[in-house]
CSV table of C-alpha atoms in Angstrom, one decimal:
chain,number,residue,atom,x,y,z
A,142,MET,CA,42.8,35.0,-7.2
A,143,ASN,CA,45.5,33.8,-4.7
A,144,LEU,CA,46.7,30.2,-4.5
A,145,TYR,CA,45.0,29.4,-1.2
A,146,ARG,CA,41.6,30.7,-2.4
A,147,ARG,CA,41.9,28.7,-5.6
A,148,ILE,CA,42.7,25.5,-3.7
A,149,PHE,CA,39.8,26.1,-1.4
A,150,LEU,CA,37.3,26.6,-4.2
A,151,THR,CA,38.6,23.6,-6.1
A,152,SER,CA,38.2,21.4,-3.0
A,153,LEU,CA,34.7,22.7,-2.4
A,154,ALA,CA,33.7,21.8,-5.9
A,155,VAL,CA,35.1,18.3,-5.6
A,156,PHE,CA,33.3,17.9,-2.3
A,157,HIS,CA,30.0,19.1,-3.8
A,158,SER,CA,30.4,16.7,-6.7
A,159,ALA,CA,31.0,13.8,-4.3
A,160,LEU,CA,27.8,14.6,-2.4
A,161,ILE,CA,25.8,14.5,-5.7
A,162,VAL,CA,27.2,11.1,-6.5
A,163,ILE,CA,26.5,9.7,-3.1
A,164,ALA,CA,22.9,11.1,-3.2
A,165,ALA,CA,22.4,9.5,-6.6
A,166,GLU,CA,23.7,6.1,-5.5
A,167,ASN,CA,21.4,6.1,-2.5
A,168,ALA,CA,18.3,7.5,-4.2
A,169,GLY,CA,16.7,4.1,-4.4
A,170,GLN,CA,17.1,3.5,-0.7
A,171,LEU,CA,15.7,6.9,0.1
A,172,HIS,CA,12.6,6.2,-2.0
A,173,ALA,CA,11.9,3.1,0.1
A,174,ILE,CA,12.5,4.5,3.5
A,175,SER,CA,8.9,4.5,4.6
A,176,LEU,CA,8.5,0.8,4.0
A,177,THR,CA,10.2,-2.2,5.4
A,178,PRO,CA,9.8,-6.0,4.8
A,179,ALA,CA,7.3,-7.6,7.1
A,180,THR,CA,9.0,-10.3,9.1
A,181,SER,CA,7.1,-10.8,12.4
A,182,ALA,CA,4.1,-13.1,12.5
A,183,GLU,CA,1.7,-10.3,13.5
A,184,LYS,CA,1.5,-6.5,13.8
A,185,ALA,CA,-0.9,-4.3,15.8
A,186,PRO,CA,-2.5,-1.3,14.1
A,187,SER,CA,-1.1,2.2,14.8
A,188,THR,CA,-2.2,4.2,17.8
A,189,ASP,CA,-4.7,5.9,15.5
A,190,GLY,CA,-6.0,2.5,14.2
A,191,PHE,CA,-4.3,2.5,10.8
A,192,ILE,CA,-3.4,-0.8,9.2
A,193,GLN,CA,0.4,-0.7,8.7
A,194,ARG,CA,1.0,-4.2,7.2
A,195,TRP,CA,0.0,-5.1,3.6
A,196,LEU,CA,0.8,-7.7,1.0
A,197,ILE,CA,1.2,-5.7,-2.2
A,198,LEU,CA,1.6,-7.0,-5.8
A,199,ASP,CA,4.1,-5.5,-8.2
A,200,PRO,CA,2.2,-2.8,-10.2
A,201,ILE,CA,0.2,-3.8,-13.3
A,202,ARG,CA,0.4,-1.4,-16.2
A,203,SER,CA,-3.0,0.3,-16.7
A,204,ASN,CA,-4.2,3.3,-18.7
A,205,THR,CA,-7.6,3.2,-17.1
A,206,PRO,CA,-9.3,6.7,-16.7
A,207,LEU,CA,-10.1,7.5,-13.1
A,208,THR,CA,-13.9,7.8,-13.6
A,209,ASP,CA,-16.2,5.6,-11.7
A,210,ASN,CA,-17.5,3.9,-14.9
A,211,ALA,CA,-14.0,3.1,-16.2
A,212,ILE,CA,-12.7,1.9,-12.8
A,213,ASN,CA,-15.8,-0.3,-12.3
A,214,GLU,CA,-15.3,-1.9,-15.7
A,215,ALA,CA,-11.5,-2.3,-15.2
A,216,VAL,CA,-11.9,-4.5,-12.1
A,217,LYS,CA,-14.2,-6.8,-13.9
A,218,LYS,CA,-11.2,-7.9,-15.9
A,219,GLU,CA,-9.3,-10.9,-14.6
A,220,TYR,CA,-5.7,-9.8,-14.4
A,221,PHE,CA,-4.6,-13.0,-12.6
A,222,PRO,CA,-6.4,-16.0,-11.3
A,223,GLY,CA,-8.2,-15.6,-8.0
A,224,GLN,CA,-7.6,-11.8,-7.8
A,225,LEU,CA,-10.7,-11.3,-5.6
A,226,SER,CA,-10.3,-14.5,-3.5
A,227,LEU,CA,-6.7,-15.6,-3.1
A,228,ILE,CA,-4.9,-14.9,0.2
A,229,PRO,CA,-1.3,-14.3,-0.9
A,230,ARG,CA,1.9,-15.0,1.0
A,231,ASP,CA,5.1,-13.0,0.8
A,232,GLY,CA,7.0,-14.1,-2.3
A,233,ASP,CA,4.0,-15.7,-4.1
A,234,LYS,CA,4.0,-15.1,-7.8
A,235,VAL,CA,1.2,-14.6,-10.4
A,236,LYS,CA,1.2,-14.2,-14.2
A,237,VAL,CA,-0.4,-11.1,-15.7
A,238,GLY,CA,-0.3,-11.8,-19.4
A,239,GLU,CA,3.2,-12.9,-20.0
A,240,THR,CA,4.7,-11.0,-17.1
A,241,GLU,CA,5.4,-12.6,-13.7
A,242,LEU,CA,4.7,-10.4,-10.7
A,243,THR,CA,5.5,-11.0,-7.0
A,244,TRP,CA,3.6,-10.3,-3.8
A,245,HIS,CA,5.6,-8.4,-1.2
A,246,ALA,CA,4.7,-8.3,2.5
A,247,VAL,CA,5.6,-4.8,3.8
A,248,ASP,CA,5.2,-2.7,6.9
A,249,THR,CA,4.8,1.1,6.8
A,250,ARG,CA,6.1,3.3,9.5
A,251,ASP,CA,3.5,6.0,8.6
A,252,TYR,CA,-0.3,6.0,8.6
A,253,ASN,CA,-0.3,5.5,4.9
A,254,VAL,CA,1.3,3.1,2.4
A,255,ASN,CA,3.4,4.9,-0.1
A,256,LEU,CA,3.0,3.0,-3.3
A,257,TYR,CA,5.3,5.4,-5.2
A,258,HIS,CA,8.1,4.3,-2.9
A,259,PHE,CA,7.1,0.7,-3.2
A,260,ALA,CA,7.2,0.7,-7.0
A,261,HIS,CA,10.2,3.0,-7.4
A,262,SER,CA,12.4,0.9,-5.1
A,263,ARG,CA,11.8,-2.1,-7.3
A,264,GLY,CA,12.4,-0.3,-10.6
A,265,ALA,CA,8.7,-0.7,-11.5
A,266,PRO,CA,6.5,1.9,-13.1
A,267,THR,CA,4.7,4.4,-10.9
A,268,SER,CA,2.4,6.1,-13.4
A,269,ASN,CA,-0.5,4.5,-15.4
A,270,VAL,CA,-0.6,1.5,-13.0
A,271,LEU,CA,-2.9,-0.6,-10.9
A,272,PHE,CA,-1.9,-1.9,-7.5
A,273,TRP,CA,-3.5,-4.8,-5.7
A,274,ALA,CA,-3.1,-5.0,-1.9
A,275,VAL,CA,-4.3,-7.4,0.8
A,276,ALA,CA,-4.4,-7.2,4.6
A,277,ILE,CA,-5.1,-10.2,6.8
A,278,VAL,CA,-7.0,-8.9,9.8
A,279,ASP,CA,-7.4,-11.2,12.8
A,280,CYS,CA,-10.2,-10.3,15.3
A,281,PRO,CA,-10.4,-11.8,18.8
A,282,GLU,CA,-14.2,-11.7,18.6
A,283,GLU,CA,-17.0,-10.9,16.1
A,284,LEU,CA,-17.2,-7.1,15.5
A,285,ARG,CA,-20.6,-5.8,14.5
A,286,ASP,CA,-21.5,-2.4,13.0
A,287,VAL,CA,-18.0,-1.5,12.1
A,288,ARG,CA,-17.0,0.6,9.0
A,289,LEU,CA,-14.0,0.5,6.8
A,290,ALA,CA,-12.6,4.0,6.4
A,291,ILE,CA,-10.1,4.7,3.6
A,292,GLY,CA,-8.3,7.3,1.6
A,293,SER,CA,-6.2,6.9,-1.6
A,294,ASN,CA,-4.3,8.7,-4.4
A,295,ALA,CA,-5.9,8.2,-6.8
A,296,ALA,CA,-9.0,6.1,-7.3
A,297,SER,CA,-9.6,2.8,-5.4
A,298,LEU,CA,-12.0,0.0,-4.8
A,299,TRP,CA,-12.2,-2.0,-1.6
A,300,TRP,CA,-13.5,-5.5,-0.5
A,301,VAL,CA,-14.0,-7.1,2.9
A,302,ASN,CA,-14.2,-10.9,2.9
A,303,GLY,CA,-15.0,-11.0,-0.8
A,304,GLN,CA,-17.7,-8.3,-0.7
A,305,ARG,CA,-17.2,-4.9,-2.2
A,306,VAL,CA,-17.8,-2.3,0.4
A,307,ILE,CA,-16.6,1.1,-1.0
A,308,GLY,CA,-15.0,2.9,-3.9
A,309,ILE,CA,-13.7,6.4,-4.5
A,310,PHE,CA,-12.9,7.9,-7.9
A,311,GLY,CA,-11.1,10.7,-9.7
A,312,ASP,CA,-7.6,12.1,-9.6
A,313,ARG,CA,-7.6,12.8,-5.8
A,314,GLN,CA,-5.2,13.2,-3.0
A,315,THR,CA,-5.2,10.8,0.0
A,316,VAL,CA,-7.4,12.1,2.8
A,317,ILE,CA,-7.9,10.2,6.0
A,318,ASP,CA,-11.4,8.6,6.1
A,319,ASP,CA,-12.2,10.1,2.7
A,320,GLY,CA,-14.5,7.1,2.0
A,321,VAL,CA,-16.4,5.2,4.7
A,322,SER,CA,-18.3,2.0,4.1
A,323,LYS,CA,-21.7,1.1,5.3
A,324,ARG,CA,-21.8,-0.8,8.6
A,325,LEU,CA,-20.5,-4.4,8.3
A,326,THR,CA,-19.5,-7.3,10.5
A,327,LEU,CA,-16.0,-8.7,10.9
A,328,LYS,CA,-15.8,-12.4,11.8
A,329,LYS,CA,-14.0,-13.8,14.8
A,330,GLY,CA,-10.6,-14.9,13.4
A,331,THR,CA,-9.4,-14.2,9.8
A,332,ASN,CA,-10.9,-11.4,7.8
A,333,VAL,CA,-9.4,-10.4,4.4
A,334,LEU,CA,-9.3,-6.7,3.3
A,335,ARG,CA,-8.5,-6.2,-0.4
A,336,CYS,CA,-8.0,-3.0,-2.5
A,337,ALA,CA,-7.3,-2.0,-6.0
A,338,VAL,CA,-5.6,1.4,-6.4
A,339,PHE,CA,-5.4,3.1,-9.8
A,340,ASN,CA,-2.8,5.8,-10.4
A,341,ALA,CA,-2.5,8.0,-13.5
A,342,GLY,CA,0.7,9.8,-12.6
A,343,GLY,CA,2.8,11.4,-9.8
A,344,ALA,CA,2.5,10.4,-6.2
A,345,THR,CA,0.3,7.4,-5.1
A,346,ASP,CA,-0.6,6.0,-1.7
A,347,PHE,CA,-3.5,4.8,0.4
A,348,CYS,CA,-4.6,4.4,4.0
A,349,ALA,CA,-7.2,2.4,5.8
A,350,ARG,CA,-8.5,1.8,9.3
A,351,ILE,CA,-11.6,0.3,10.9
A,352,LEU,CA,-14.1,2.4,12.8
A,353,GLY,CA,-16.2,0.9,15.6
A,354,ALA,CA,-19.9,1.3,16.2
A,355,ASP,CA,-19.1,4.5,18.1
A,356,GLU,CA,-17.2,5.8,15.0
A,357,LYS,CA,-13.8,5.7,16.9
A,358,PRO,CA,-10.9,3.8,15.4
A,359,LEU,CA,-10.6,0.1,16.5
A,360,LYS,CA,-7.3,-1.2,17.7
A,361,ASN,CA,-8.3,-4.5,19.3
A,362,PHE,CA,-7.2,-6.7,16.4
A,363,ILE,CA,-3.9,-7.8,14.8
A,364,VAL,CA,-2.7,-7.9,11.2
A,365,ARG,CA,-1.0,-11.2,10.3
A,366,LEU,CA,1.8,-12.0,7.9
A,367,ASN,CA,-0.2,-15.0,6.8
A,368,ALA,CA,-3.7,-16.4,7.3
A,369,VAL,CA,-4.2,-18.3,10.6
A,370,ALA,CA,-4.3,-21.6,8.7
A,371,ASP,CA,-0.9,-20.9,7.3
A,372,GLN,CA,0.7,-20.5,10.7
A,373,LYS,CA,3.0,-23.4,11.6
A,374,PRO,CA,3.2,-24.6,15.3
């Protein structure tokens, strides 16, 4: 091997090693690329009606099987006070056992919320976990005969204004409108959507939108960072 070829191959190897190091250092940032901190007071749904702003609690460790009986029993447990009634704000903290967890307000650039990215970027577990998420939906008028349409990886349960409206179970992939609630009414003003997503392993995410009486996605509402009563003049 001549000298020039040896120099070229050595330089190429060094360059390749440098790329590996840079990729490793930036891995955490890449995992969070679909999510950004929510900062504006309000956010409209996507052009397809998907809710792209959520308050998500750091994941709770859970080895719950993904069957309907196991999931239904698991949500009867009080992991933290007010888990089915509180309206969290960004940065609020709760105690689950001896562990302090934080609520994070995030926006997703996609139709779905990538919970794997959310947890991985915080150094939190992504497998055998339970995620709680809340969306604060503000409607300009009362909306009758609407449906909540959701998908999740894996099992999930959903509430609207404190009433459970739908659940899907098993080790499933996220499919748009995989589960659709019965018809319900959203109030004029603040409505609280809440979900519990259980993941056994691998990727995990969810999506949600509201279908009108004509079964088309609604877009005439906003998603707030805080409840209306929390807004300061």
